[in-house]
PDB file of C-alpha atoms in Angstrom:
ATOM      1  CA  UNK A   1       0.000   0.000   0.000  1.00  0.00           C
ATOM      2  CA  UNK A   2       1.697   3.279  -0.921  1.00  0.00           C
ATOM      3  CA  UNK A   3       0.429   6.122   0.650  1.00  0.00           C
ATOM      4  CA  UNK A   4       3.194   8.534  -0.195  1.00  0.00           C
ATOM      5  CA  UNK A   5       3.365  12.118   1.846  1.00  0.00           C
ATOM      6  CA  UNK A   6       3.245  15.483  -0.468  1.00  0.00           C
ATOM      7  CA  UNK A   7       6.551  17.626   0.341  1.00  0.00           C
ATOM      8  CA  UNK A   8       4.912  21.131   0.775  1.00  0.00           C
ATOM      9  CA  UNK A   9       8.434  22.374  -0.131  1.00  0.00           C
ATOM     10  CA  UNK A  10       8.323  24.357   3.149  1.00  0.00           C
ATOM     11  CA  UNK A  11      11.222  24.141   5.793  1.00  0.00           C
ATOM     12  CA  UNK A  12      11.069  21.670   8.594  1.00  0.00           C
ATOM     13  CA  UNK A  13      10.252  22.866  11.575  1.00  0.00           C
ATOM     14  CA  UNK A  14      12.806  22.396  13.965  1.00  0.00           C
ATOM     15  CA  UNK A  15      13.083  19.619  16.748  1.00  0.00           C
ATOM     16  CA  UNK A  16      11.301  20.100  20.251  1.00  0.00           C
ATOM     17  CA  UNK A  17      13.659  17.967  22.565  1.00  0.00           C
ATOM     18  CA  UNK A  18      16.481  20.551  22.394  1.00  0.00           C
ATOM     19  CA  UNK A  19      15.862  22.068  25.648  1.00  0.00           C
ATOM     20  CA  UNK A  20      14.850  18.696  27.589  1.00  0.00           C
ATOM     21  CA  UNK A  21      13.945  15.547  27.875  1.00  0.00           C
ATOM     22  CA  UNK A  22       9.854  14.118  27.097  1.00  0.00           C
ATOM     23  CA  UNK A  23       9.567  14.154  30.984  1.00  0.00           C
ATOM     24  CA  UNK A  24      10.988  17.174  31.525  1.00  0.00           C
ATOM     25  CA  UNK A  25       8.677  18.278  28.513  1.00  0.00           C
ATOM     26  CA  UNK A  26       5.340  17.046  29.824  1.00  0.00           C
ATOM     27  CA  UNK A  27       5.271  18.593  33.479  1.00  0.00           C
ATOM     28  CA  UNK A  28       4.127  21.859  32.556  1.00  0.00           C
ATOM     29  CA  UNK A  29       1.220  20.026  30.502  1.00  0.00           C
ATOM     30  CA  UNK A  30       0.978  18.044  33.791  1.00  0.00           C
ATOM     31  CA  UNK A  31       0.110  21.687  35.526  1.00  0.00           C
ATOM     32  CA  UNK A  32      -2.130  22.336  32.499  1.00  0.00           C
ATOM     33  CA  UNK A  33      -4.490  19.214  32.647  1.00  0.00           C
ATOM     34  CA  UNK A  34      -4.848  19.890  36.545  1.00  0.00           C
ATOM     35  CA  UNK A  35      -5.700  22.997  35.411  1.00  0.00           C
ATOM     36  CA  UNK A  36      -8.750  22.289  33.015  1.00  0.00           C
ATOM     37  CA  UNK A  37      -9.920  19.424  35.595  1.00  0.00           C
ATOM     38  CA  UNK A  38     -10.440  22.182  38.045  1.00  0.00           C
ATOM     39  CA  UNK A  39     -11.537  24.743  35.737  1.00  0.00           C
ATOM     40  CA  UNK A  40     -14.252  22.163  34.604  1.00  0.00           C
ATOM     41  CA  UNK A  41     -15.700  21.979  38.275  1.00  0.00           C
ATOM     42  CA  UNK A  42     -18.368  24.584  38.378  1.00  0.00           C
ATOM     43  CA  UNK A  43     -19.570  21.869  35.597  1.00  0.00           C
ATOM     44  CA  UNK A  44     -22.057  19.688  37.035  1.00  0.00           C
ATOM     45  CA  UNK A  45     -20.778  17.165  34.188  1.00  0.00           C
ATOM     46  CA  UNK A  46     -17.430  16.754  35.629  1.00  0.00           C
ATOM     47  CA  UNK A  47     -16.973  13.299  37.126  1.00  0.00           C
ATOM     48  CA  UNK A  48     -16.219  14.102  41.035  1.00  0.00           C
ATOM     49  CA  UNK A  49     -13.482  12.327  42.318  1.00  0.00           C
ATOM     50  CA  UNK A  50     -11.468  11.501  39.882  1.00  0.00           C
ATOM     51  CA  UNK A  51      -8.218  13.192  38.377  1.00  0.00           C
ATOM     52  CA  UNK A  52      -7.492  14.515  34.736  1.00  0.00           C
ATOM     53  CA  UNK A  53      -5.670  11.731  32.718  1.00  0.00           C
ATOM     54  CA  UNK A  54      -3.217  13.056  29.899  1.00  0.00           C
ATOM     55  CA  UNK A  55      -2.929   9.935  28.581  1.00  0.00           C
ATOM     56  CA  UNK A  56      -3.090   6.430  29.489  1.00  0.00           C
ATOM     57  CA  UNK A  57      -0.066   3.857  29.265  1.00  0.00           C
ATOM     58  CA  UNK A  58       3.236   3.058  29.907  1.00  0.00           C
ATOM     59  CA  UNK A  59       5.241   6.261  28.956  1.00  0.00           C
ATOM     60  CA  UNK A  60       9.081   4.766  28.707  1.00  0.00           C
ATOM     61  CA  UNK A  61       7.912   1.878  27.016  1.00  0.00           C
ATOM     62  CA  UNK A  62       6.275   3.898  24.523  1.00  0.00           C
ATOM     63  CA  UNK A  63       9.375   6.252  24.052  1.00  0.00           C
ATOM     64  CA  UNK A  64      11.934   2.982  23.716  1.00  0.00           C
ATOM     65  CA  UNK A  65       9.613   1.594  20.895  1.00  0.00           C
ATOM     66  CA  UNK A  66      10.688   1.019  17.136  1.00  0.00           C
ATOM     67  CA  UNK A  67       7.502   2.634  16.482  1.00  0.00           C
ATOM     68  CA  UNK A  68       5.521   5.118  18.042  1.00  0.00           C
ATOM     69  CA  UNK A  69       1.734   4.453  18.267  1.00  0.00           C
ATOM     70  CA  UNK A  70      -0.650   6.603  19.379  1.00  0.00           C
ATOM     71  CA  UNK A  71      -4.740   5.914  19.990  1.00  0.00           C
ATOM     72  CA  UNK A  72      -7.165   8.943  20.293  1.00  0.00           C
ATOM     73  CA  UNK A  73     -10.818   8.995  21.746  1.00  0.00           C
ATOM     74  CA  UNK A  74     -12.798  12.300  22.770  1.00  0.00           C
ATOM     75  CA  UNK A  75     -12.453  11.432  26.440  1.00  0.00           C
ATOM     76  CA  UNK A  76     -11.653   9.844  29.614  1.00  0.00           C
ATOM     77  CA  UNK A  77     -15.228   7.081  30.359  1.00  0.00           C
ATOM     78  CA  UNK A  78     -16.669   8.344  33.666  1.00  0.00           C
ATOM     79  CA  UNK A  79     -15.529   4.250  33.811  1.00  0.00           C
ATOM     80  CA  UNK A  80     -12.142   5.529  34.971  1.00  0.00           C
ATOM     81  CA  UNK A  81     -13.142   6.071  38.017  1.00  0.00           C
ATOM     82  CA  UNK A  82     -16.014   3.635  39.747  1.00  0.00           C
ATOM     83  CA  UNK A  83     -18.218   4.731  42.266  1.00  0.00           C
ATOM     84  CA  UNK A  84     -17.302   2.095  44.601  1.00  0.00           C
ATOM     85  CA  UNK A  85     -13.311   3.168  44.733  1.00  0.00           C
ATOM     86  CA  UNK A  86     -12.649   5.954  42.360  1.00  0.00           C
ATOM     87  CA  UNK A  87      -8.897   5.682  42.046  1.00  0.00           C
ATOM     88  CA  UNK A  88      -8.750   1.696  41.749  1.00  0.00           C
ATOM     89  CA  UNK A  89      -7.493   2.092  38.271  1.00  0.00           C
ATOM     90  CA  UNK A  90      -4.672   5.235  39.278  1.00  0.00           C
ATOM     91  CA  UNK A  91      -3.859   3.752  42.941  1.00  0.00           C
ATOM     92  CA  UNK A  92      -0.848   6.447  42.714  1.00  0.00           C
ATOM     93  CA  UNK A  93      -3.156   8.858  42.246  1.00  0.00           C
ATOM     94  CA  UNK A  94      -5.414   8.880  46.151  1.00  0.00           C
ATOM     95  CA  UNK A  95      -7.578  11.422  47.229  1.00  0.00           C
ATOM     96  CA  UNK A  96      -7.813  13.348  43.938  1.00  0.00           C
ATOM     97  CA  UNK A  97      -4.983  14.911  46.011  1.00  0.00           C
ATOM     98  CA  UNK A  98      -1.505  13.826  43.587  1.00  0.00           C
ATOM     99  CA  UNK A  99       0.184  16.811  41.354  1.00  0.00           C
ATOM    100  CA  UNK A 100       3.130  16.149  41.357  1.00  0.00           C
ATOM    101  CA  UNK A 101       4.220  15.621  38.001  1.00  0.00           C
ATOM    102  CA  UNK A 102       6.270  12.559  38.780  1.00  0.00           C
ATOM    103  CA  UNK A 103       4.348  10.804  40.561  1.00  0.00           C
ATOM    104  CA  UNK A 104       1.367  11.768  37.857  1.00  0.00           C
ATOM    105  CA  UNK A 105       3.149  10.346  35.114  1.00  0.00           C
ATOM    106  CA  UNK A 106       4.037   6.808  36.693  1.00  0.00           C
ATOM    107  CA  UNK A 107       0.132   7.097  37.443  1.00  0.00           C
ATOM    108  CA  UNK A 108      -0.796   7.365  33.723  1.00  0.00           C
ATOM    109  CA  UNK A 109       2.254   4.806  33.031  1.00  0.00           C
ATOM    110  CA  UNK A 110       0.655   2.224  35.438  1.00  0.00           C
ATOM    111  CA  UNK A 111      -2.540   2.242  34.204  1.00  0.00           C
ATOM    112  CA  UNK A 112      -2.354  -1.004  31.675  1.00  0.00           C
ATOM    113  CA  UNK A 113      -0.804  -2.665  34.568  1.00  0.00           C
ATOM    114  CA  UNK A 114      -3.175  -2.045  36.887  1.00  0.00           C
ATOM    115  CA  UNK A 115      -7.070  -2.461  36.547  1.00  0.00           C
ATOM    116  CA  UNK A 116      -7.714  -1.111  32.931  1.00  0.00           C
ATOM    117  CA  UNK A 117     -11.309  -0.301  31.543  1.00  0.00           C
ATOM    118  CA  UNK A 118     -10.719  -3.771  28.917  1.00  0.00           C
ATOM    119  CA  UNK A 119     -13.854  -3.562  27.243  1.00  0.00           C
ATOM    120  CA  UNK A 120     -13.539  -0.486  25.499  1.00  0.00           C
ATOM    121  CA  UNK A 121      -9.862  -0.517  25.297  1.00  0.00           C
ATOM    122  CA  UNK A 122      -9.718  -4.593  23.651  1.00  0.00           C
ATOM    123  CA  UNK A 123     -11.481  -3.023  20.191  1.00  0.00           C
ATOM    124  CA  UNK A 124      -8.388  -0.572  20.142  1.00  0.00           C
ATOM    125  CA  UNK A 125      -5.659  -3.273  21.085  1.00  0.00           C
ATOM    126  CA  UNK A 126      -7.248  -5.999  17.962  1.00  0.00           C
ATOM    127  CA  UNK A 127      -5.528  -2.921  15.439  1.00  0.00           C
ATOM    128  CA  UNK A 128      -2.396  -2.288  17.609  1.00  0.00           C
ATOM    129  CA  UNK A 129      -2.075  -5.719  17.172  1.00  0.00           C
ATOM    130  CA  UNK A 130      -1.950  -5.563  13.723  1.00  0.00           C
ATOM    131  CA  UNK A 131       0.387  -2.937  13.617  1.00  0.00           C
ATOM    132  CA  UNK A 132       2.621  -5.022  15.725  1.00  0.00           C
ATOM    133  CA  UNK A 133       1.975  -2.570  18.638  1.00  0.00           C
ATOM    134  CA  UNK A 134      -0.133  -3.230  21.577  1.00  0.00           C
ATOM    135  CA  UNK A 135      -0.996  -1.282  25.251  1.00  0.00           C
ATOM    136  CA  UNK A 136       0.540  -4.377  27.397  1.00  0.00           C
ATOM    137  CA  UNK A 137       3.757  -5.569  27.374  1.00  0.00           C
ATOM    138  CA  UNK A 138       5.328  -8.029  24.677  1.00  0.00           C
ATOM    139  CA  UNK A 139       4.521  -6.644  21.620  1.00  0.00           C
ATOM    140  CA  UNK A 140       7.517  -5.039  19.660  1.00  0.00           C
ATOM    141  CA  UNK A 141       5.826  -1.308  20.634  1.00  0.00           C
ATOM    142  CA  UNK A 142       3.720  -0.396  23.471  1.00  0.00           C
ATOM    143  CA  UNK A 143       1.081   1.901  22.244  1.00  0.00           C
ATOM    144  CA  UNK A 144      -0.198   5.291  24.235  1.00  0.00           C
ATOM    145  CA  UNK A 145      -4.113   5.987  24.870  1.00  0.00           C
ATOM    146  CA  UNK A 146      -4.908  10.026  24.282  1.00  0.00           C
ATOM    147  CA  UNK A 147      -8.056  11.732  23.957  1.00  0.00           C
ATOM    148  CA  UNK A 148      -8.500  14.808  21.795  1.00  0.00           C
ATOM    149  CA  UNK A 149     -11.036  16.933  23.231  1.00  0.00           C
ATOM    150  CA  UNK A 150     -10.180  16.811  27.215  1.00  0.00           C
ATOM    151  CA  UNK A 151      -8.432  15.075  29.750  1.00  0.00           C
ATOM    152  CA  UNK A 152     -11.806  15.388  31.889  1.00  0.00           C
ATOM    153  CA  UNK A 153     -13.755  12.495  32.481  1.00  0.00           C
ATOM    154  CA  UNK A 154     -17.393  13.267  32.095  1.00  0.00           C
ATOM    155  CA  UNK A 155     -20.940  12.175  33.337  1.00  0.00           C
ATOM    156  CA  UNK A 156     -22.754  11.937  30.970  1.00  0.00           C
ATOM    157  CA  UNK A 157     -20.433  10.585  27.517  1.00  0.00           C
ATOM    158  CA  UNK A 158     -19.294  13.165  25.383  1.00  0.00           C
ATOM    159  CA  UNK A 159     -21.804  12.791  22.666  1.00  0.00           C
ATOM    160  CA  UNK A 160     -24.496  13.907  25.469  1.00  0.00           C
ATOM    161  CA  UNK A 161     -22.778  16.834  27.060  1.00  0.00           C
ATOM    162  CA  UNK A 162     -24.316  19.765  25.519  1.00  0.00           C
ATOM    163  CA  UNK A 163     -22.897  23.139  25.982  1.00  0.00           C
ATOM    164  CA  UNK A 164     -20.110  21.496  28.501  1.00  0.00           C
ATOM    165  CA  UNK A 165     -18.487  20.665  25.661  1.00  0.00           C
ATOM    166  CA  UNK A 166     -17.198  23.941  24.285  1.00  0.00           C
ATOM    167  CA  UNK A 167     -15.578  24.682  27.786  1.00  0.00           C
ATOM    168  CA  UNK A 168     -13.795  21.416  27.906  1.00  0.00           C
ATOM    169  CA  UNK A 169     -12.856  21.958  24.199  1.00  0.00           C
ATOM    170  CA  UNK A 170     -11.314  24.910  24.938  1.00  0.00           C
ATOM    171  CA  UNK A 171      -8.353  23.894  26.900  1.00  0.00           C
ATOM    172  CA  UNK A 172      -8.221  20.108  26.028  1.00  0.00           C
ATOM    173  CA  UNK A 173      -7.703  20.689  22.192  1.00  0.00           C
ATOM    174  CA  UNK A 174      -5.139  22.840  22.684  1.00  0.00           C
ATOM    175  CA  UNK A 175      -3.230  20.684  25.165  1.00  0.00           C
ATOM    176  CA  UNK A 176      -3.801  17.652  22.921  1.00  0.00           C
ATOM    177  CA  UNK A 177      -1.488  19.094  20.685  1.00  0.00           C
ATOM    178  CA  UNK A 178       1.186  20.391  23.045  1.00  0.00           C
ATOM    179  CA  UNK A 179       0.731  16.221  24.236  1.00  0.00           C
ATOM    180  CA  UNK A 180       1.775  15.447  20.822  1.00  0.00           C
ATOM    181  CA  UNK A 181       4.220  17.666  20.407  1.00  0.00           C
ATOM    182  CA  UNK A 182       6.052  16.346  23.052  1.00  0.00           C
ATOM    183  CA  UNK A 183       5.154  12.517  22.216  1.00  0.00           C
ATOM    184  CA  UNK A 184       6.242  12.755  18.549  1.00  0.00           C
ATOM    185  CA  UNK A 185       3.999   9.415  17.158  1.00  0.00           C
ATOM    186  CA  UNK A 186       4.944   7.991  14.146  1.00  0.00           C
ATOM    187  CA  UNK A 187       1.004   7.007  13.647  1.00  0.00           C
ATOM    188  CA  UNK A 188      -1.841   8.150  15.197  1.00  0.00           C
ATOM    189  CA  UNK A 189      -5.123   6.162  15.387  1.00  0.00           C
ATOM    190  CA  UNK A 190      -8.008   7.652  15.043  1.00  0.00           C
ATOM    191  CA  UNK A 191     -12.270   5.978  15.539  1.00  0.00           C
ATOM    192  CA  UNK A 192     -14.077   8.838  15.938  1.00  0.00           C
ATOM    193  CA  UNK A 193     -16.760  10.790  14.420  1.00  0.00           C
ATOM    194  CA  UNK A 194     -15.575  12.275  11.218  1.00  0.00           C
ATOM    195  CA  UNK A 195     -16.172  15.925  11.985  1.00  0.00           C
ATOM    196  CA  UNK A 196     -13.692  15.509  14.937  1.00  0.00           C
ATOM    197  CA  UNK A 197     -10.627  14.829  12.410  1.00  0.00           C
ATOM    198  CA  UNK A 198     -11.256  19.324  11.868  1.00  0.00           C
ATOM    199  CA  UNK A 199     -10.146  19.731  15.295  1.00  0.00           C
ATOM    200  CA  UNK A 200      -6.373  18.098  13.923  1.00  0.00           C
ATOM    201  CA  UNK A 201      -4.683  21.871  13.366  1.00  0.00           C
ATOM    202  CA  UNK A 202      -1.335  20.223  12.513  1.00  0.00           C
ATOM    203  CA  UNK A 203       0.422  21.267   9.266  1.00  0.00           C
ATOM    204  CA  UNK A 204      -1.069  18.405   6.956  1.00  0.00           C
ATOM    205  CA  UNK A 205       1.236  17.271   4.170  1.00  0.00           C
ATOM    206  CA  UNK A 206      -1.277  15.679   1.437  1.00  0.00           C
ATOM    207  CA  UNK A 207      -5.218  14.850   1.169  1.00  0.00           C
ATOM    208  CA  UNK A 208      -6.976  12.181   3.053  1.00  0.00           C
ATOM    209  CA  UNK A 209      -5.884   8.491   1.225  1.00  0.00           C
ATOM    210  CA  UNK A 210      -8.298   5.503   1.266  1.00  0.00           C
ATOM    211  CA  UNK A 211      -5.603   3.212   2.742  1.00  0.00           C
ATOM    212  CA  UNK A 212      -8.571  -0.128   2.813  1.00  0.00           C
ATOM    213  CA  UNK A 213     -11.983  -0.455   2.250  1.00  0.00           C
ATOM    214  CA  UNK A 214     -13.803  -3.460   3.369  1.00  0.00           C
ATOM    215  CA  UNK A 215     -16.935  -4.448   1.960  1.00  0.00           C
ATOM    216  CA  UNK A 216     -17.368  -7.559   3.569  1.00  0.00           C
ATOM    217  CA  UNK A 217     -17.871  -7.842   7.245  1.00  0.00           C
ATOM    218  CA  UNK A 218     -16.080 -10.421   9.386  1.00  0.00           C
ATOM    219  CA  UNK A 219     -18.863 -12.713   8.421  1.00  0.00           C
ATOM    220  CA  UNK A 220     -18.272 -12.764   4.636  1.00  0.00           C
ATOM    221  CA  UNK A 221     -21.512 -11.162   4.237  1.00  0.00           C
ATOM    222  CA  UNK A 222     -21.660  -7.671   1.848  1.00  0.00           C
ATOM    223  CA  UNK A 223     -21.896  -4.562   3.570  1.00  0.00           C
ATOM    224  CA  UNK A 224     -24.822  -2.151   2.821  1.00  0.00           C
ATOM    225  CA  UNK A 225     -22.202   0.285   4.162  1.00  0.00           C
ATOM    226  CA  UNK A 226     -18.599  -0.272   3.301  1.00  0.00           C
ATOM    227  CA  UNK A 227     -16.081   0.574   5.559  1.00  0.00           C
ATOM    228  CA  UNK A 228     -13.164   2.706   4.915  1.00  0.00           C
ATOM    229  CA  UNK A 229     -10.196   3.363   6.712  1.00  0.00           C
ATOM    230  CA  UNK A 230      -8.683   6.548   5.627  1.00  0.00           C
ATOM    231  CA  UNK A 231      -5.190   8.419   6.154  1.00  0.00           C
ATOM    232  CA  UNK A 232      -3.127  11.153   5.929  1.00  0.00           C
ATOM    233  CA  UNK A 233       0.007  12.662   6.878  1.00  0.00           C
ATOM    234  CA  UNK A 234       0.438  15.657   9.071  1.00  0.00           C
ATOM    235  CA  UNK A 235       4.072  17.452  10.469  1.00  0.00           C
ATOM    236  CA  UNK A 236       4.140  16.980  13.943  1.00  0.00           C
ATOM    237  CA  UNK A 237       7.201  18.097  16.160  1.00  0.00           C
ATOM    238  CA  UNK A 238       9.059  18.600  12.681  1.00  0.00           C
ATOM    239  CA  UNK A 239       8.294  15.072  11.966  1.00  0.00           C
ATOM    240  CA  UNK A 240       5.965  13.218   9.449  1.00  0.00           C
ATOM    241  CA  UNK A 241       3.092  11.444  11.345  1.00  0.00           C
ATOM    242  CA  UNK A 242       0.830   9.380   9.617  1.00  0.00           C
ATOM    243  CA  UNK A 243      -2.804   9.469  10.922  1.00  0.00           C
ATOM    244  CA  UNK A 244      -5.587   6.896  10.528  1.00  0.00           C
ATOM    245  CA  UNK A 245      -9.171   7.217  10.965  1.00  0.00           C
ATOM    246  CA  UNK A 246     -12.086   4.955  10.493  1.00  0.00           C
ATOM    247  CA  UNK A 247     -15.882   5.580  11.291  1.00  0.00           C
ATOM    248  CA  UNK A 248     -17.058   5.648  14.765  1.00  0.00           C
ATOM    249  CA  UNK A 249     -18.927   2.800  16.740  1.00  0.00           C
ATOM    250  CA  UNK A 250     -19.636   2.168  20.660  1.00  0.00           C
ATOM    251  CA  UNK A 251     -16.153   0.797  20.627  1.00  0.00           C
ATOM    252  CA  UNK A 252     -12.874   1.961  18.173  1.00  0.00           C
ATOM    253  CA  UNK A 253     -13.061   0.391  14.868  1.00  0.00           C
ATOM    254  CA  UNK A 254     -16.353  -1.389  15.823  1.00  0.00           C
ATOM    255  CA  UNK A 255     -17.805  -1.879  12.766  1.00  0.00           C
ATOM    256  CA  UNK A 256     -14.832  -4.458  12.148  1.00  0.00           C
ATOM    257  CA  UNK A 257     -14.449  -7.599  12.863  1.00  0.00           C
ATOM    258  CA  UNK A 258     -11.010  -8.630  15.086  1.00  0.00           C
ATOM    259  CA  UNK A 259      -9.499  -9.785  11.837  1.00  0.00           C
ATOM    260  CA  UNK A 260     -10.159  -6.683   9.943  1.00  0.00           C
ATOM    261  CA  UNK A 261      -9.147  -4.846  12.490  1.00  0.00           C
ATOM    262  CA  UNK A 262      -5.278  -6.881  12.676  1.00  0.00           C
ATOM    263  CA  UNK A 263      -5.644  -6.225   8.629  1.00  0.00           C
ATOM    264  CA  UNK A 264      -6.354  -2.704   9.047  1.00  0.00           C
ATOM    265  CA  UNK A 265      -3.168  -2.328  11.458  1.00  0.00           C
ATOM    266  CA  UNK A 266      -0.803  -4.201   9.368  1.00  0.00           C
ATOM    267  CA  UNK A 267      -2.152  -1.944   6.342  1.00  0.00           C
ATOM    268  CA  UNK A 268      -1.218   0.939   8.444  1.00  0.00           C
ATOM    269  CA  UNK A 269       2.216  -0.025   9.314  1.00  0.00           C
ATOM    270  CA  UNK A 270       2.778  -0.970   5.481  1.00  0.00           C
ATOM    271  CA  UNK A 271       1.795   2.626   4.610  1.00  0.00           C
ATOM    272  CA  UNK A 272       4.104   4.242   7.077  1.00  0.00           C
ATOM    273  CA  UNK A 273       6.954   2.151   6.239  1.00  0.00           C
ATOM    274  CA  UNK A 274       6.060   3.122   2.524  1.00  0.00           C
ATOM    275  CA  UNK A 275       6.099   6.701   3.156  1.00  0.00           C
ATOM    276  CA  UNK A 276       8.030   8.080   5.707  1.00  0.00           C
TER     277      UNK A 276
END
């Protein structure tokens, strides 16, 4: 599959680890997602106790990997944090009471290793699979969980917030990017609702590519509906990223079956490799 990037012809933009290291690099974003968490509590939407959550995996895994993999949803599940003991799945993390950015980070790091929300998170891990990538350990590359709108998690889902959603918008796009930034993925997966891919505001380098379309579900039976998974490449951190994006479902990718889903990875991987 050749999904080759356009060269705009422009000059690179110049490297963002100069002045530190990706730790050093993500504290003050740290500071910023504390930030929107509080700034979202005079919303009666805001799930209460609970803690923002910049991203979700193992952070020096991710950075040691061949290949950088990135997943995207809107936001955190109000799932993150059960009634019964809010913090079971961020033990580091008690008390709604840890800043420190440290300690925050091995909290987000732990997460896969601790009590992850599996159900939602398994439709995701079929594709990293595929792309030889995967949240848990032994896959070549350990993947890293982001959402694009905010780090908040919410009561009710995203799709039912109403006006909350501009106010979360407002600082959680913008720190999505600065996450990014500092993460530097080499592909970014995307199964959301199309008019989400407009809040992207990297450079892009080249149109939207049909990288697979499957008009057969799992089953063998014809679609009414085909499915297409789509790409593109954007400069990110003075790097070409490729992202991917496929319809939306309850669950990433849902309209696949697990085997489509490996394919779809694998296709990915093949286009990156092709292009970069």
């Amino acid at each position: 599959m050749s999904l080759r990037p356009v060269d705009s012809g422009a000059p690179r933009p110049s490297k963002q680890h100069s002045s530190g290291g990706p730790k050093q690099l993500l504290a003050p974003l740290v500071d910023q997602a504390w930030q929107a968490f509080d700034r979202a509590g005079n919303l009666p939407s805001r799930v209460t106790p609970a803690a923002p959550i910049l991203f979700f995996g193992d952070l020096d895994a991710y950075l040691d990997s061949p290949l950088r993999v990135l997943t995207v949803g809107l936001n955190p599940s109000l799932h993150e944090f059960p009634s019964d003991d809010a913090f079971s799945r961020f033990p580091l993390i008690q008390d709604n009471g840890e800043r420190e950015p440290g300690r925050y980070l091995d909290a987000m790091s732990a997460y896969f290793r601790t009590k992850p929300y599996g159900g939602w998170f398994s439709s995701y891990e079929a594709v990293l699979n595929g792309a030889r990538s995967s949240y848990y350990a032994g896959k070549r590359s350990t993947a890293l969980h982001t959402d694009i709108c905010t780090p908040v998690a919410t009561d009710p889902t995203w799709s039912r917030l109403g006006p909350d959603r501009a106010e979360l918008q407002a600082a959680g796009v913008p720190l999505w990017h600065e996450l990014l930034k500092v993460l530097r993925p080499q592909i970014v997966l995307l199964s959301v609702a199309k008019w989400h891919l407009n809040h992207i505001r990297f450079q892009a380098i080249g149109p939207w590519q049909a990288l697979r379309v499957f008009d057969r579900t799992g089953q063998g039976d014809l679609r009414k509906r085909p499915y297409e998974v789509r790409a593109r490449w954007y400069e990110v951190a003075g790097e070409r990223s490729l992202f991917a994006w496929g319809r939306a479902a309850q669950k990433p990718f849902g309209h696949l079956a697990n085997i489509q889903k490996r394919e779809a990875g694998a296709i990915m991987v093949e286009a990156y490799e092709d292009g970069r």
